[in-house]
């Protein structure tokens, strides 16, 4: 009998995307091939404690009435203390310590700061534990929209014009701040620099709405981007790293068609709010699709991506404009990333397996 690969599935976390990470965990726990993999569920509480969680997909179902979260039962998961071994342990509330056995691969499905931003990737690098997804540098750059745009712009990839604001800018000359924003041209999007799932994001049509949007964004982060609104078709494509060192693989292209909302916000992404249609595959000509794939690959390479990502773009009259790169995209079974790979012939359980094998 072949030994199963043992996976530490890490989810939850300190960010505002805690519940989305839990919902992703529920999807993975329900779909992972149990004949090939043995899972140790490691939850991260909102306070940052590593706890031994339930291996129960239903416990983390995405319910709008009660979003899932990691519960603190007093246990504490103890990571290996050096690169000489990969034994995971758990300290129980009564003070006893038990072995959870050897871990082969960590699978962090954390979204947002303190998980998707290179922090937990750095932990795994320090203890020599293979892990799914992007490395420290790509994770950090992909999390910070300012540096994503800066790097992509240097690589010759089109991005929307933007300005970056810090709290000190808010406390400065309000007339000058409004003049800087007005120079972009309304409408604008106001976004926390280091948050995802459209948390804290606002579309602002007129100067009168700017203060409220900045308050909302600064509540999530100390650094905020104001971007010029881009007119064009909103498209997304999934990336998978190459096993042979070649160019990243690309999925079918998905399109977000906004019909009754200001933009593709948190409620539409995860709570099935009306006003948005997700289309995959998106209707594109052969030349358009090839150009999009090349643009996405250039963006992925520019941040030194590996493992996986979702690249979000606009198709405009000037060409493809990259909006964001998500280094740990929404990964629930209904999210765009797995949907586009399914359309490409890679079923959800096979996608999970491929990510794990890329990490080994």
Coordinates of C-alpha atoms in Angstrom, one line a residue, residues 234 255-260 275-279:
X234 CA -13.9 42.6 -17.0
X255 CA -15.9 37.3 -17.8
X256 CA -17.7 39.2 -15.1
X257 CA -20.8 40.9 -16.5
X258 CA -22.2 43.5 -14.1
X259 CA -25.9 44.1 -14.8
X260 CA -27.3 45.6 -11.6
X275 CA -26.7 41.9 -10.5
X276 CA -23.6 40.0 -11.7
X277 CA -23.3 37.2 -14.2
X278 CA -20.2 35.0 -14.4
X279 CA -19.5 33.7 -17.9

